[in-house]
Amino acid sequence: MNFLDAYRKYSVEVTDAPLDFAKFISIATAGILIGRSRFIQLGHQRIYPNFYVVVLAPSGLYRKTTSLSISQSIVRAVDNTKLYATDFSQEKLMEIMQENTTGIFYYFEFKTLHSMMKKDYLVGVKSMFTEIFDSPEEQKVERKTQSYIIRSPCVSLLSATTIDWFTESIKDSDIEGGFLARFLYVHSRKKPRNDAFPKDPDPDQWREVVALADEIQKLAITETTSSQMKFDDDAKEIYIKWYKHFSDRFESEFNPLYRSLFARFQSYVLKI
C-alpha cells in the first residue's frame, strides 16, 4: 500500500470527516515530505510539491481540526523540524526559515492567521508568504535593521475555517492582493457517516502510515539534487485537454474579481 492510500484508510477509520479532506491533505502532507527533491518544469518555472490549503466546511461536526491534526502528527513523527511555529515575530520567523527552509505551518483556524497579518509588527509577512509560495531559488526579506535570505525554500500552509466566516470576512482587497490566490480551497458538506464515538486508532495502521511517510522523507533527503518529473504522452494529452477546457472557462465564465482565486489551478493540477 502506498502512503496516500494508507493515510486515507487510517483517516476514514478514526474520523467521520468528509473524504475530500483526507484526499487533499494527504497529498499536501506527502508534498512537504518530498520538498524540493522533485519538480515539474513549466517553461522557465519549476513547480515544487508545496501546498497552501484551506479546508472549508460549515461550523459544527465536520472534523476540520481533526483532519489537519492527522497530517501534523505524521510530520511531527517523521521530522518535527518541518513544523514551523505559528506565533512569531517576523525576525524570529526569518531566522527559523533560514535554518529550516522546508516546512509547514498549521493554522487550525484561518482567521487566526488572517488577524495576525494585520498586526503592525508583522507588516510584510503576507507579501512574504505570497512570494515564497512559488519556491524561488532564494527569497530576500528586508527589515529595518537586517536583511534575511532564505535559500531554496519549499513552504506549505494548511488551515481551516467555516464557510460563513470566510464569505463574511474576506474582502475584495484580500482577493486582489494575491495571497488568497495561492490557496487550494477544499470544500465539502458530504460526510461518510456520523460517529458519536470515533474509533480508537489502530496502532499497527498508524505505524504503517508513519513508516510510509518516513520512506518518502528518507528518499528525499538522500538525493543531493532535485529530479525532474516528466509526463508521458498519455498524461500530456489528458493535461492539454483539461487546460483547454479550464482556460476557455476562465476567460468566459469567471467573474474578473475572482479570477485570481483560480489563477493557480494550473500549478495545483501539476502538483497533484
Short mmCIF file of C-alpha atoms in Angstrom, two decimals:
data_model
loop_
_atom_site.label_atom_id
_atom_site.label_comp_id
_atom_site.label_asym_id
_atom_site.label_seq_id
_atom_site.Cartn_x
_atom_site.Cartn_y
_atom_site.Cartn_z
CA MET A 1 0.00 0.00 0.00
CA ASN A 2 1.31 3.47 -0.82
CA PHE A 3 1.35 6.43 1.54
CA LEU A 4 -1.72 8.19 0.13
CA ASP A 5 -3.88 5.07 0.36
CA ALA A 6 -2.63 4.24 3.87
CA TYR A 7 -3.23 7.81 5.04
CA ARG A 8 -6.79 7.89 3.69
CA LYS A 9 -7.57 4.43 5.08
CA TYR A 10 -6.37 5.49 8.52
CA SER A 11 -8.25 8.79 8.36
CA VAL A 12 -11.59 7.26 7.41
CA GLU A 13 -11.28 4.83 10.33
CA VAL A 14 -10.68 7.45 13.04
CA THR A 15 -12.85 10.34 11.86
CA ASP A 16 -16.10 10.89 10.02
CA ALA A 17 -14.75 13.99 8.26
CA PRO A 18 -15.64 14.41 4.58
CA LEU A 19 -13.48 12.10 2.47
CA ASP A 20 -12.26 15.00 0.33
CA PHE A 21 -10.42 16.42 3.35
CA ALA A 22 -8.15 13.39 3.66
CA LYS A 23 -7.78 13.16 -0.12
CA PHE A 24 -6.20 16.59 -0.44
CA ILE A 25 -4.50 16.86 2.96
CA SER A 26 -2.71 13.54 2.34
CA ILE A 27 -1.30 14.91 -0.93
CA ALA A 28 -0.16 18.10 0.79
CA THR A 29 1.47 16.03 3.55
CA ALA A 30 3.37 13.95 1.01
CA GLY A 31 4.41 17.14 -0.75
CA ILE A 32 6.09 18.62 2.30
CA LEU A 33 8.00 15.36 2.86
CA ILE A 34 9.14 15.34 -0.78
CA GLY A 35 10.19 19.00 -0.61
CA ARG A 36 12.42 20.21 -3.40
CA SER A 37 13.67 16.72 -4.30
CA ARG A 38 11.13 16.59 -7.16
CA PHE A 39 9.82 19.21 -9.56
CA ILE A 40 7.97 19.68 -12.83
CA GLN A 41 9.41 22.13 -15.34
CA LEU A 42 6.78 24.52 -16.72
CA GLY A 43 8.53 26.85 -19.11
CA HIS A 44 11.04 28.82 -17.05
CA GLN A 45 9.36 27.95 -13.74
CA ARG A 46 9.89 24.89 -11.60
CA ILE A 47 6.77 23.57 -9.87
CA TYR A 48 7.52 22.01 -6.48
CA PRO A 49 5.01 20.00 -4.38
CA ASN A 50 4.26 22.59 -1.70
CA PHE A 51 0.64 23.46 -0.95
CA TYR A 52 -1.38 26.22 0.65
CA VAL A 53 -4.70 24.63 1.60
CA VAL A 54 -7.80 25.93 3.37
CA VAL A 55 -10.42 23.36 4.38
CA LEU A 56 -13.89 24.92 4.25
CA ALA A 57 -16.94 23.42 5.91
CA PRO A 58 -19.94 24.54 7.94
CA SER A 59 -19.40 25.08 11.63
CA GLY A 60 -20.08 22.03 13.72
CA LEU A 61 -19.38 18.36 13.21
CA TYR A 62 -17.15 18.33 10.12
CA ARG A 63 -13.86 17.49 11.91
CA LYS A 64 -11.76 20.17 10.25
CA THR A 65 -9.32 20.31 13.18
CA THR A 66 -9.06 16.52 13.38
CA SER A 67 -8.30 16.35 9.66
CA LEU A 68 -5.41 18.79 10.00
CA SER A 69 -4.11 17.20 13.20
CA ILE A 70 -3.62 13.81 11.49
CA SER A 71 -1.28 15.45 8.97
CA GLN A 72 0.51 17.40 11.70
CA SER A 73 1.05 14.25 13.77
CA ILE A 74 2.60 12.45 10.80
CA VAL A 75 5.01 15.28 10.06
CA ARG A 76 5.91 15.50 13.75
CA ALA A 77 6.61 11.76 13.89
CA VAL A 78 8.82 11.82 10.81
CA ASP A 79 10.66 15.15 11.14
CA ASN A 80 9.44 17.71 13.64
CA THR A 81 11.90 20.33 12.33
CA LYS A 82 9.47 20.75 9.42
CA LEU A 83 6.79 22.10 11.77
CA TYR A 84 7.02 25.88 11.81
CA ALA A 85 5.82 27.85 14.82
CA THR A 86 2.53 29.64 14.23
CA ASP A 87 3.04 32.52 16.67
CA PHE A 88 6.09 34.58 15.81
CA SER A 89 7.72 37.91 15.19
CA GLN A 90 8.85 38.46 11.64
CA GLU A 91 12.51 38.45 12.67
CA LYS A 92 12.15 35.13 14.51
CA LEU A 93 10.28 33.65 11.56
CA MET A 94 13.08 34.63 9.19
CA GLU A 95 15.70 33.06 11.48
CA ILE A 96 13.78 29.80 11.65
CA MET A 97 13.17 29.65 7.91
CA GLN A 98 16.79 30.39 7.13
CA GLU A 99 17.74 27.31 9.15
CA ASN A 100 14.84 25.06 8.03
CA THR A 101 13.93 26.09 4.51
CA THR A 102 11.40 23.28 4.00
CA GLY A 103 8.48 23.25 6.39
CA ILE A 104 4.80 23.66 7.03
CA PHE A 105 2.51 25.94 9.01
CA TYR A 106 -0.66 24.54 10.55
CA TYR A 107 -3.35 27.05 11.45
CA PHE A 108 -6.36 25.19 12.75
CA GLU A 109 -8.39 28.38 12.33
CA PHE A 110 -7.63 30.53 9.29
CA LYS A 111 -8.99 33.65 10.94
CA THR A 112 -6.09 33.41 13.44
CA LEU A 113 -3.62 33.83 10.59
CA HIS A 114 -5.79 36.47 8.94
CA SER A 115 -5.84 38.50 12.16
CA MET A 116 -2.11 38.09 12.77
CA MET A 117 -1.23 39.53 9.40
CA LYS A 118 -2.99 42.77 10.29
CA LYS A 119 -0.66 43.44 13.23
CA ASP A 120 1.89 46.22 12.80
CA TYR A 121 4.87 44.08 13.79
CA LEU A 122 4.01 41.56 11.07
CA VAL A 123 3.88 44.04 8.21
CA GLY A 124 5.39 42.28 5.22
CA VAL A 125 4.58 38.72 6.28
CA LYS A 126 1.63 38.43 3.91
CA SER A 127 3.74 39.53 0.94
CA MET A 128 6.48 37.12 2.01
CA PHE A 129 4.01 34.22 2.10
CA THR A 130 2.67 35.31 -1.27
CA GLU A 131 6.09 35.39 -2.92
CA ILE A 132 7.60 32.31 -1.28
CA PHE A 133 4.75 30.09 -2.49
CA ASP A 134 6.47 29.71 -5.86
CA SER A 135 9.60 28.28 -4.17
CA PRO A 136 12.18 30.65 -5.72
CA GLU A 137 15.88 29.88 -5.59
CA GLU A 138 16.11 32.44 -2.84
CA GLN A 139 13.76 34.79 -1.03
CA LYS A 140 15.18 38.05 0.28
CA VAL A 141 13.36 39.87 3.07
CA GLU A 142 14.40 43.36 4.12
CA ARG A 143 13.81 44.61 7.64
CA LYS A 144 14.85 47.93 9.16
CA THR A 145 17.87 46.52 10.96
CA GLN A 146 18.68 43.37 8.99
CA SER A 147 18.30 41.55 5.70
CA TYR A 148 17.38 37.89 5.51
CA ILE A 149 17.95 35.45 2.64
CA ILE A 150 16.03 32.17 2.58
CA ARG A 151 17.67 29.85 0.06
CA SER A 152 15.75 27.10 -1.74
CA PRO A 153 12.51 27.39 0.26
CA CYS A 154 9.64 24.92 -0.02
CA VAL A 155 6.90 26.12 2.30
CA SER A 156 3.40 24.74 2.83
CA LEU A 157 0.47 26.03 4.85
CA LEU A 158 -2.60 24.08 5.94
CA SER A 159 -5.57 25.72 7.58
CA ALA A 160 -9.34 25.51 8.02
CA THR A 161 -12.30 27.72 8.70
CA THR A 162 -16.05 27.89 8.37
CA ILE A 163 -17.73 28.84 5.14
CA ASP A 164 -19.70 31.58 6.91
CA TRP A 165 -16.62 33.26 8.36
CA PHE A 166 -14.76 33.10 5.06
CA THR A 167 -17.54 34.60 2.96
CA GLU A 168 -18.33 37.30 5.52
CA SER A 169 -14.77 38.31 6.44
CA ILE A 170 -12.77 38.13 3.21
CA LYS A 171 -12.85 41.43 1.36
CA ASP A 172 -12.25 42.25 -2.29
CA SER A 173 -8.88 43.75 -1.35
CA ASP A 174 -7.83 40.42 0.22
CA ILE A 175 -8.56 38.65 -3.05
CA GLU A 176 -6.85 41.23 -5.24
CA GLY A 177 -3.68 41.15 -3.11
CA GLY A 178 -2.62 37.75 -4.40
CA PHE A 179 -2.16 35.93 -1.09
CA LEU A 180 -5.52 34.13 -1.18
CA ALA A 181 -4.94 33.22 -4.83
CA ARG A 182 -2.14 30.89 -3.72
CA PHE A 183 -4.56 28.64 -1.83
CA LEU A 184 -6.36 25.49 -2.81
CA TYR A 185 -9.83 25.55 -1.25
CA VAL A 186 -11.23 22.18 -0.22
CA HIS A 187 -14.95 22.44 0.42
CA SER A 188 -17.27 19.60 1.30
CA ARG A 189 -20.58 19.09 3.07
CA LYS A 190 -20.72 15.33 2.46
CA LYS A 191 -19.72 13.10 5.37
CA PRO A 192 -19.35 9.33 5.02
CA ARG A 193 -21.22 8.80 8.30
CA ASN A 194 -21.86 10.38 11.70
CA ASP A 195 -19.80 9.00 14.58
CA ALA A 196 -20.93 9.69 18.12
CA PHE A 197 -17.81 7.86 19.29
CA PRO A 198 -14.95 7.73 16.77
CA LYS A 199 -12.90 4.54 16.72
CA ASP A 200 -9.65 4.35 18.64
CA PRO A 201 -6.61 4.43 16.38
CA ASP A 202 -5.24 1.08 15.28
CA PRO A 203 -1.55 1.13 16.38
CA ASP A 204 -0.46 -1.11 13.51
CA GLN A 205 -2.28 1.02 10.97
CA TRP A 206 -0.74 4.18 12.39
CA ARG A 207 2.77 2.69 12.34
CA GLU A 208 2.27 1.78 8.68
CA VAL A 209 1.28 5.34 7.78
CA VAL A 210 4.28 6.80 9.61
CA ALA A 211 6.66 4.22 8.12
CA LEU A 212 5.49 5.03 4.58
CA ALA A 213 5.86 8.75 5.30
CA ASP A 214 9.35 8.12 6.61
CA GLU A 215 10.25 6.31 3.39
CA ILE A 216 9.28 9.39 1.40
CA GLN A 217 11.32 11.61 3.71
CA LYS A 218 14.41 9.40 3.54
CA LEU A 219 14.23 9.19 -0.26
CA ALA A 220 14.04 12.98 -0.44
CA ILE A 221 16.96 13.72 1.90
CA THR A 222 19.31 11.16 0.33
CA GLU A 223 19.22 12.95 -3.03
CA THR A 224 21.66 15.82 -3.43
CA THR A 225 19.94 17.34 -6.47
CA SER A 226 16.33 17.83 -7.50
CA SER A 227 14.90 15.38 -10.04
CA GLN A 228 12.59 16.48 -12.81
CA MET A 229 9.30 14.60 -13.14
CA LYS A 230 8.09 14.26 -16.72
CA PHE A 231 4.75 13.44 -18.30
CA ASP A 232 4.37 10.52 -20.66
CA ASP A 233 2.36 11.07 -23.85
CA ASP A 234 -0.94 9.90 -22.36
CA ALA A 235 -0.60 12.20 -19.35
CA LYS A 236 0.28 15.12 -21.60
CA GLU A 237 -2.83 14.54 -23.68
CA ILE A 238 -5.06 14.47 -20.59
CA TYR A 239 -3.49 17.64 -19.23
CA ILE A 240 -3.76 19.50 -22.55
CA LYS A 241 -7.49 18.69 -22.76
CA TRP A 242 -8.04 19.82 -19.19
CA TYR A 243 -6.07 23.03 -19.70
CA LYS A 244 -8.02 23.99 -22.83
CA HIS A 245 -11.31 23.44 -21.04
CA PHE A 246 -10.15 25.36 -17.98
CA SER A 247 -8.66 28.30 -19.91
CA ASP A 248 -11.83 28.68 -22.01
CA ARG A 249 -13.99 28.82 -18.87
CA PHE A 250 -11.50 31.10 -17.12
CA GLU A 251 -11.86 33.78 -19.76
CA SER A 252 -15.57 33.46 -20.50
CA GLU A 253 -17.30 32.47 -17.25
CA PHE A 254 -15.32 33.58 -14.20
CA ASN A 255 -16.07 36.91 -12.56
CA PRO A 256 -13.00 39.13 -13.21
CA LEU A 257 -12.72 39.93 -9.50
CA TYR A 258 -12.44 36.26 -8.59
CA ARG A 259 -10.23 35.12 -11.44
CA SER A 260 -7.14 35.49 -9.28
CA LEU A 261 -8.53 32.82 -6.93
CA PHE A 262 -8.35 30.34 -9.81
CA ALA A 263 -5.09 31.51 -11.35
CA ARG A 264 -3.04 28.85 -9.52
CA PHE A 265 -5.24 25.95 -10.61
CA GLN A 266 -2.76 25.07 -13.33
CA SER A 267 0.05 24.76 -10.80
CA TYR A 268 -2.08 22.70 -8.43
CA VAL A 269 -3.18 20.29 -11.13
CA LEU A 270 0.50 19.68 -11.92
CA LYS A 271 1.43 19.32 -8.25
CA ILE A 272 -1.34 16.80 -7.61
#
